[in-house]
């Protein structure tokens, strides 16, 4: 597994992160045995960063990780969770949810903790209930090591957030389609401007970039018959210089193994491959509508 030392954070992180939002399911519940097998395989192969959130799997994702990860030495893995800011309605709610998350995850601290899915309206909630100060308090108590937020809104809102508050990292949706078609490139550059490491979510755009139409995929398979379609997206975003980790919400062992193979070792995307991706994006522009990642 490719590891990168992040100079802003002062730690080494695996380039690939395990997003626990699309775990294997059986009868609309997490398929516990299959998901445990995936976590164990990840740990055995150096993928030791796990990302969850309060609503994932209707609240079961945190509980699942709280059952599986404690068998490992706590210092051997990174655990990330997110404050459900959309549930904060009154004073004391932040403390309540944070303590609940610690309990569900069976941990005494989170390595990384984010305000979840920030936008203009949620900035107002953050300010009304002093949630930034709450994060600083928990960091001072040793219950959070690094504070950040994930983001889904316009460039101005992002720049205001990173210029008015001191964060350790920011999580953005970045992939080769959004880079060209939406604001991913500009938002990535905002983080570079403020020297903030970028944590990536949705590198394959909720699965959209893992299985393309045959007339689109052919450009990739003609260049490299061995590479999976997903691996192109993972390698593209991982080749950006200010990327700390790339989260992937893997739902089966095949996807997990493919992503680990892509990162073991990691080979940056080359100029010829970038031209292939340019062609793919041109083809995708003809497909309307492009699905969202929710």
Coordinates of C-alpha atoms in Angstrom, one line a residue:
X1 CA 0.0 0.0 0.0
X2 CA 1.3 3.4 -1.0
X3 CA 2.0 5.6 2.0
X4 CA 2.5 9.3 1.9
X5 CA 4.1 11.5 4.5
X6 CA 1.9 14.6 4.8
X7 CA 4.0 17.6 5.8
X8 CA 1.1 19.8 6.8
X9 CA -0.2 17.1 9.3
X10 CA 3.2 15.7 10.1
X11 CA 2.1 12.1 9.8
X12 CA 2.2 9.3 7.2
X13 CA -1.1 8.1 5.8
X14 CA -2.1 5.4 3.4
X15 CA -3.0 6.9 0.0
X16 CA -6.2 4.8 -0.1
X17 CA -8.9 5.1 2.6
X18 CA -11.8 2.7 3.4
X19 CA -15.1 4.5 3.2
X20 CA -17.7 2.6 5.3
X21 CA -20.7 4.1 3.5
X22 CA -21.4 1.3 1.0
X23 CA -20.6 -1.9 2.8
X24 CA -21.9 -5.2 1.5
X25 CA -25.6 -5.7 2.5
X26 CA -27.9 -8.6 3.1
X27 CA -31.7 -7.9 3.5
X28 CA -30.9 -4.1 3.7
X29 CA -28.6 -4.7 6.7
X30 CA -24.8 -4.7 6.7
X31 CA -23.6 -8.2 5.7
X32 CA -21.5 -8.5 8.8
X33 CA -19.3 -11.5 7.8
X34 CA -18.5 -10.1 4.3
X35 CA -17.8 -6.7 5.7
X36 CA -15.5 -8.1 8.4
X37 CA -13.6 -10.0 5.8
X38 CA -13.1 -6.8 3.9
X39 CA -11.8 -4.9 6.9
X40 CA -9.4 -7.7 7.8
X41 CA -8.1 -7.9 4.3
X42 CA -7.6 -4.1 4.2
X43 CA -5.7 -4.1 7.5
X44 CA -3.5 -7.0 6.3
X45 CA -2.6 -5.1 3.2
X46 CA -1.8 -1.7 4.8
X47 CA -5.1 0.0 4.2
X48 CA -5.6 1.2 7.8
X49 CA -7.7 4.4 7.4
X50 CA -11.5 4.0 8.0
X51 CA -14.1 6.7 7.4
X52 CA -17.6 6.6 8.7
X53 CA -20.4 9.1 9.5
X54 CA -23.5 9.3 11.6
X55 CA -26.1 8.5 8.9
X56 CA -24.1 5.8 7.0
X57 CA -26.1 2.6 6.7
X58 CA -28.8 4.2 8.8
X59 CA -26.5 4.5 11.8
X60 CA -25.1 1.0 11.5
X61 CA -21.7 1.9 10.0
X62 CA -20.3 3.4 13.2
X63 CA -21.6 0.4 15.2
X64 CA -20.1 -2.0 12.7
X65 CA -16.6 -0.4 12.9
X66 CA -17.0 -0.3 16.7
X67 CA -17.4 -4.1 16.7
X68 CA -14.6 -4.9 14.2
X69 CA -11.7 -2.4 14.8
X70 CA -11.2 -2.8 18.5
X71 CA -9.5 -6.2 18.1
X72 CA -6.6 -4.2 16.5
X73 CA -4.2 -2.0 18.5
X74 CA -5.8 1.5 18.4
X75 CA -2.6 3.1 17.2
X76 CA -2.5 0.8 14.2
X77 CA -5.3 2.4 12.3
X78 CA -6.9 5.8 11.6
X79 CA -10.6 6.4 12.4
X80 CA -12.6 9.2 11.0
X81 CA -16.1 10.3 11.9
X82 CA -18.3 13.3 11.1
X83 CA -20.6 15.5 13.2
X84 CA -24.2 15.4 11.9
X85 CA -24.4 19.1 11.8
X86 CA -27.8 18.8 10.1
X87 CA -29.1 17.3 13.4
X88 CA -27.9 20.1 15.7
X89 CA -30.9 22.0 16.9
X90 CA -30.0 23.3 20.4
X91 CA -27.2 23.8 22.8
X92 CA -25.8 20.5 24.0
X93 CA -26.6 18.5 20.8
X94 CA -23.0 18.6 19.6
X95 CA -21.8 17.0 22.9
X96 CA -24.6 14.5 22.8
X97 CA -23.9 13.3 19.3
X98 CA -20.1 13.3 19.7
X99 CA -20.3 11.1 22.8
X100 CA -22.8 8.8 21.1
X101 CA -20.3 8.4 18.2
X102 CA -17.4 7.6 20.5
X103 CA -19.6 5.0 22.2
X104 CA -20.8 3.5 18.9
X105 CA -17.3 3.3 17.5
X106 CA -15.9 2.0 20.8
X107 CA -13.1 4.4 20.8
X108 CA -11.7 7.1 23.1
X109 CA -10.8 9.4 20.3
X110 CA -11.1 10.1 16.6
X111 CA -8.0 10.6 14.5
X112 CA -9.9 12.9 12.1
X113 CA -13.3 14.5 12.8
X114 CA -15.3 16.6 10.3
X115 CA -18.3 18.8 10.2
X116 CA -20.3 16.8 7.7
X117 CA -21.3 18.1 4.2
X118 CA -20.8 21.8 4.9
X119 CA -22.7 24.4 2.8
X120 CA -24.0 28.0 3.4
X121 CA -26.8 27.0 5.6
X122 CA -24.7 24.7 7.7
X123 CA -22.1 27.4 8.2
X124 CA -24.9 29.4 9.9
X125 CA -25.5 26.4 12.2
X126 CA -21.8 26.1 12.9
X127 CA -21.7 29.7 13.9
X128 CA -25.0 29.7 15.9
X129 CA -23.9 26.8 18.1
X130 CA -20.2 27.6 18.2
X131 CA -19.3 24.3 16.7
X132 CA -15.8 25.3 15.6
X133 CA -15.0 26.1 19.2
X134 CA -16.5 22.8 20.2
X135 CA -14.1 21.0 17.9
X136 CA -11.2 22.9 19.3
X137 CA -12.3 21.9 22.8
X138 CA -12.4 18.2 21.9
X139 CA -9.0 18.5 20.2
X140 CA -7.6 20.1 23.4
X141 CA -9.1 17.2 25.4
X142 CA -7.3 14.7 23.1
X143 CA -10.6 13.3 21.8
X144 CA -9.9 14.6 18.2
X145 CA -6.4 14.7 16.6
X146 CA -7.3 16.7 13.4
X147 CA -10.3 18.8 12.6
X148 CA -11.8 19.5 9.2
X149 CA -15.0 19.5 7.2
X150 CA -16.4 17.9 4.1
X151 CA -17.9 20.3 1.6
X152 CA -20.6 20.6 -1.0
X153 CA -21.2 24.1 -2.1
X154 CA -19.8 27.1 -4.1
X155 CA -16.3 28.4 -4.2
X156 CA -17.0 31.6 -2.2
X157 CA -18.4 29.6 0.7
X158 CA -15.4 27.3 0.7
X159 CA -12.9 30.2 0.6
X160 CA -14.7 32.0 3.5
X161 CA -14.6 28.8 5.6
X162 CA -10.9 28.2 5.1
X163 CA -9.9 31.8 5.4
X164 CA -11.9 32.6 8.6
X165 CA -11.1 29.5 10.6
X166 CA -8.0 27.3 11.1
X167 CA -8.5 23.8 9.9
X168 CA -6.2 20.8 9.6
X169 CA -7.7 19.4 6.4
X170 CA -10.7 19.6 4.1
X171 CA -12.5 16.8 2.3
X172 CA -13.7 17.5 -1.3
X173 CA -15.5 15.6 -4.0
X174 CA -12.8 15.3 -6.8
X175 CA -12.7 13.1 -9.8
X176 CA -11.8 13.6 -13.4
X177 CA -15.3 14.4 -14.5
X178 CA -16.1 17.0 -11.9
X179 CA -12.6 18.5 -12.4
X180 CA -13.6 19.4 -15.9
X181 CA -17.3 20.0 -15.6
X182 CA -17.9 21.5 -12.2
X183 CA -15.9 23.3 -9.5
X184 CA -13.5 20.6 -8.3
X185 CA -10.4 22.1 -9.9
X186 CA -11.1 25.6 -8.4
X187 CA -11.9 24.2 -5.0
X188 CA -8.8 22.0 -5.0
X189 CA -6.8 25.2 -5.9
X190 CA -8.4 27.1 -2.9
X191 CA -7.0 24.4 -0.6
X192 CA -3.6 24.7 -2.2
X193 CA -3.7 28.5 -1.7
X194 CA -4.3 28.0 2.0
X195 CA -1.8 25.1 2.4
X196 CA -4.6 22.7 3.5
X197 CA -4.3 19.0 2.6
X198 CA -7.1 17.7 0.4
X199 CA -8.9 14.5 1.4
X200 CA -10.8 13.1 -1.6
X201 CA -14.3 11.6 -1.6
X202 CA -16.1 10.2 -4.6
X203 CA -13.1 9.5 -6.8
X204 CA -15.2 7.3 -9.0
X205 CA -18.3 9.6 -8.6
X206 CA -20.5 7.2 -6.7
X207 CA -19.6 4.3 -9.1
X208 CA -20.4 6.2 -12.2
X209 CA -16.7 6.3 -13.4
X210 CA -16.2 2.6 -12.6
X211 CA -18.5 1.3 -15.4
X212 CA -18.8 3.4 -18.6
X213 CA -20.6 2.9 -21.8
X214 CA -18.7 0.5 -24.2
X215 CA -18.0 3.3 -26.7
X216 CA -16.4 5.3 -23.8
X217 CA -14.6 2.5 -22.1
X218 CA -12.9 1.4 -25.3
X219 CA -10.6 4.4 -25.2
X220 CA -9.2 3.1 -21.9
X221 CA -9.2 -0.6 -22.7
X222 CA -7.5 0.0 -26.1
X223 CA -4.7 1.8 -24.2
X224 CA -4.4 -0.8 -21.4
X225 CA -6.4 -4.0 -21.4
X226 CA -5.2 -4.9 -17.9
X227 CA -6.3 -1.8 -16.0
X228 CA -9.9 -1.7 -14.6
X229 CA -12.0 1.3 -15.4
X230 CA -12.1 2.3 -11.8
X231 CA -8.3 2.3 -11.5
X232 CA -8.1 5.1 -14.1
X233 CA -10.2 7.3 -11.8
X234 CA -8.3 6.4 -8.7
X235 CA -4.9 6.9 -10.3
X236 CA -6.0 10.2 -11.8
X237 CA -7.0 11.9 -8.6
X238 CA -4.1 10.3 -6.6
X239 CA -1.7 11.9 -9.0
X240 CA -2.6 15.4 -7.9
X241 CA 0.2 16.8 -5.6
X242 CA -1.9 18.0 -2.7
X243 CA -3.9 14.8 -2.1
X244 CA -3.4 13.3 1.3
X245 CA -5.9 10.3 1.1
X246 CA -8.4 9.1 -1.4
X247 CA -11.6 7.6 0.1
X248 CA -13.4 4.8 -1.7
X249 CA -16.7 3.4 -0.6
X250 CA -16.1 -0.2 -1.6
X251 CA -19.0 -2.6 -1.4
X252 CA -17.3 -6.0 -2.2
X253 CA -14.0 -7.7 -2.0
X254 CA -13.4 -7.4 -5.7
X255 CA -13.5 -3.6 -5.5
X256 CA -11.3 -3.6 -2.4
X257 CA -8.7 -5.8 -4.0
X258 CA -8.7 -3.8 -7.2
X259 CA -8.2 -0.5 -5.4
X260 CA -5.4 -2.0 -3.2
X261 CA -3.7 -3.3 -6.3
X262 CA -4.0 0.1 -7.9
X263 CA -2.1 1.6 -4.9
X264 CA 0.4 -1.2 -4.4
X265 CA 2.6 0.2 -5.8
X266 CA 1.0 3.5 -7.0
X267 CA 2.0 4.6 -10.5
X268 CA 1.1 8.2 -11.3
X269 CA -0.9 8.9 -14.4
X270 CA 1.2 9.7 -17.4
X271 CA 0.8 12.3 -20.2
X272 CA -0.6 9.7 -22.7
X273 CA -3.1 8.5 -20.1
X274 CA -4.2 12.1 -19.5
X275 CA -5.0 12.4 -23.1
X276 CA -7.1 9.3 -22.9
X277 CA -9.0 10.7 -20.0
X278 CA -9.6 14.0 -21.9
X279 CA -11.2 11.9 -24.7
X280 CA -13.3 10.0 -22.2
X281 CA -14.6 13.3 -20.7
X282 CA -15.5 14.5 -24.1
X283 CA -17.6 11.4 -24.6
X284 CA -19.2 11.7 -21.2
X285 CA -20.2 15.3 -22.0
X286 CA -22.6 13.9 -24.6
X287 CA -24.4 11.8 -21.9
X288 CA -27.2 13.6 -20.2
X289 CA -28.0 13.6 -17.4
X290 CA -24.9 12.6 -15.5
X291 CA -26.1 11.0 -12.2
X292 CA -25.3 12.6 -8.9
X293 CA -23.3 10.9 -6.2
X294 CA -26.0 10.8 -3.4

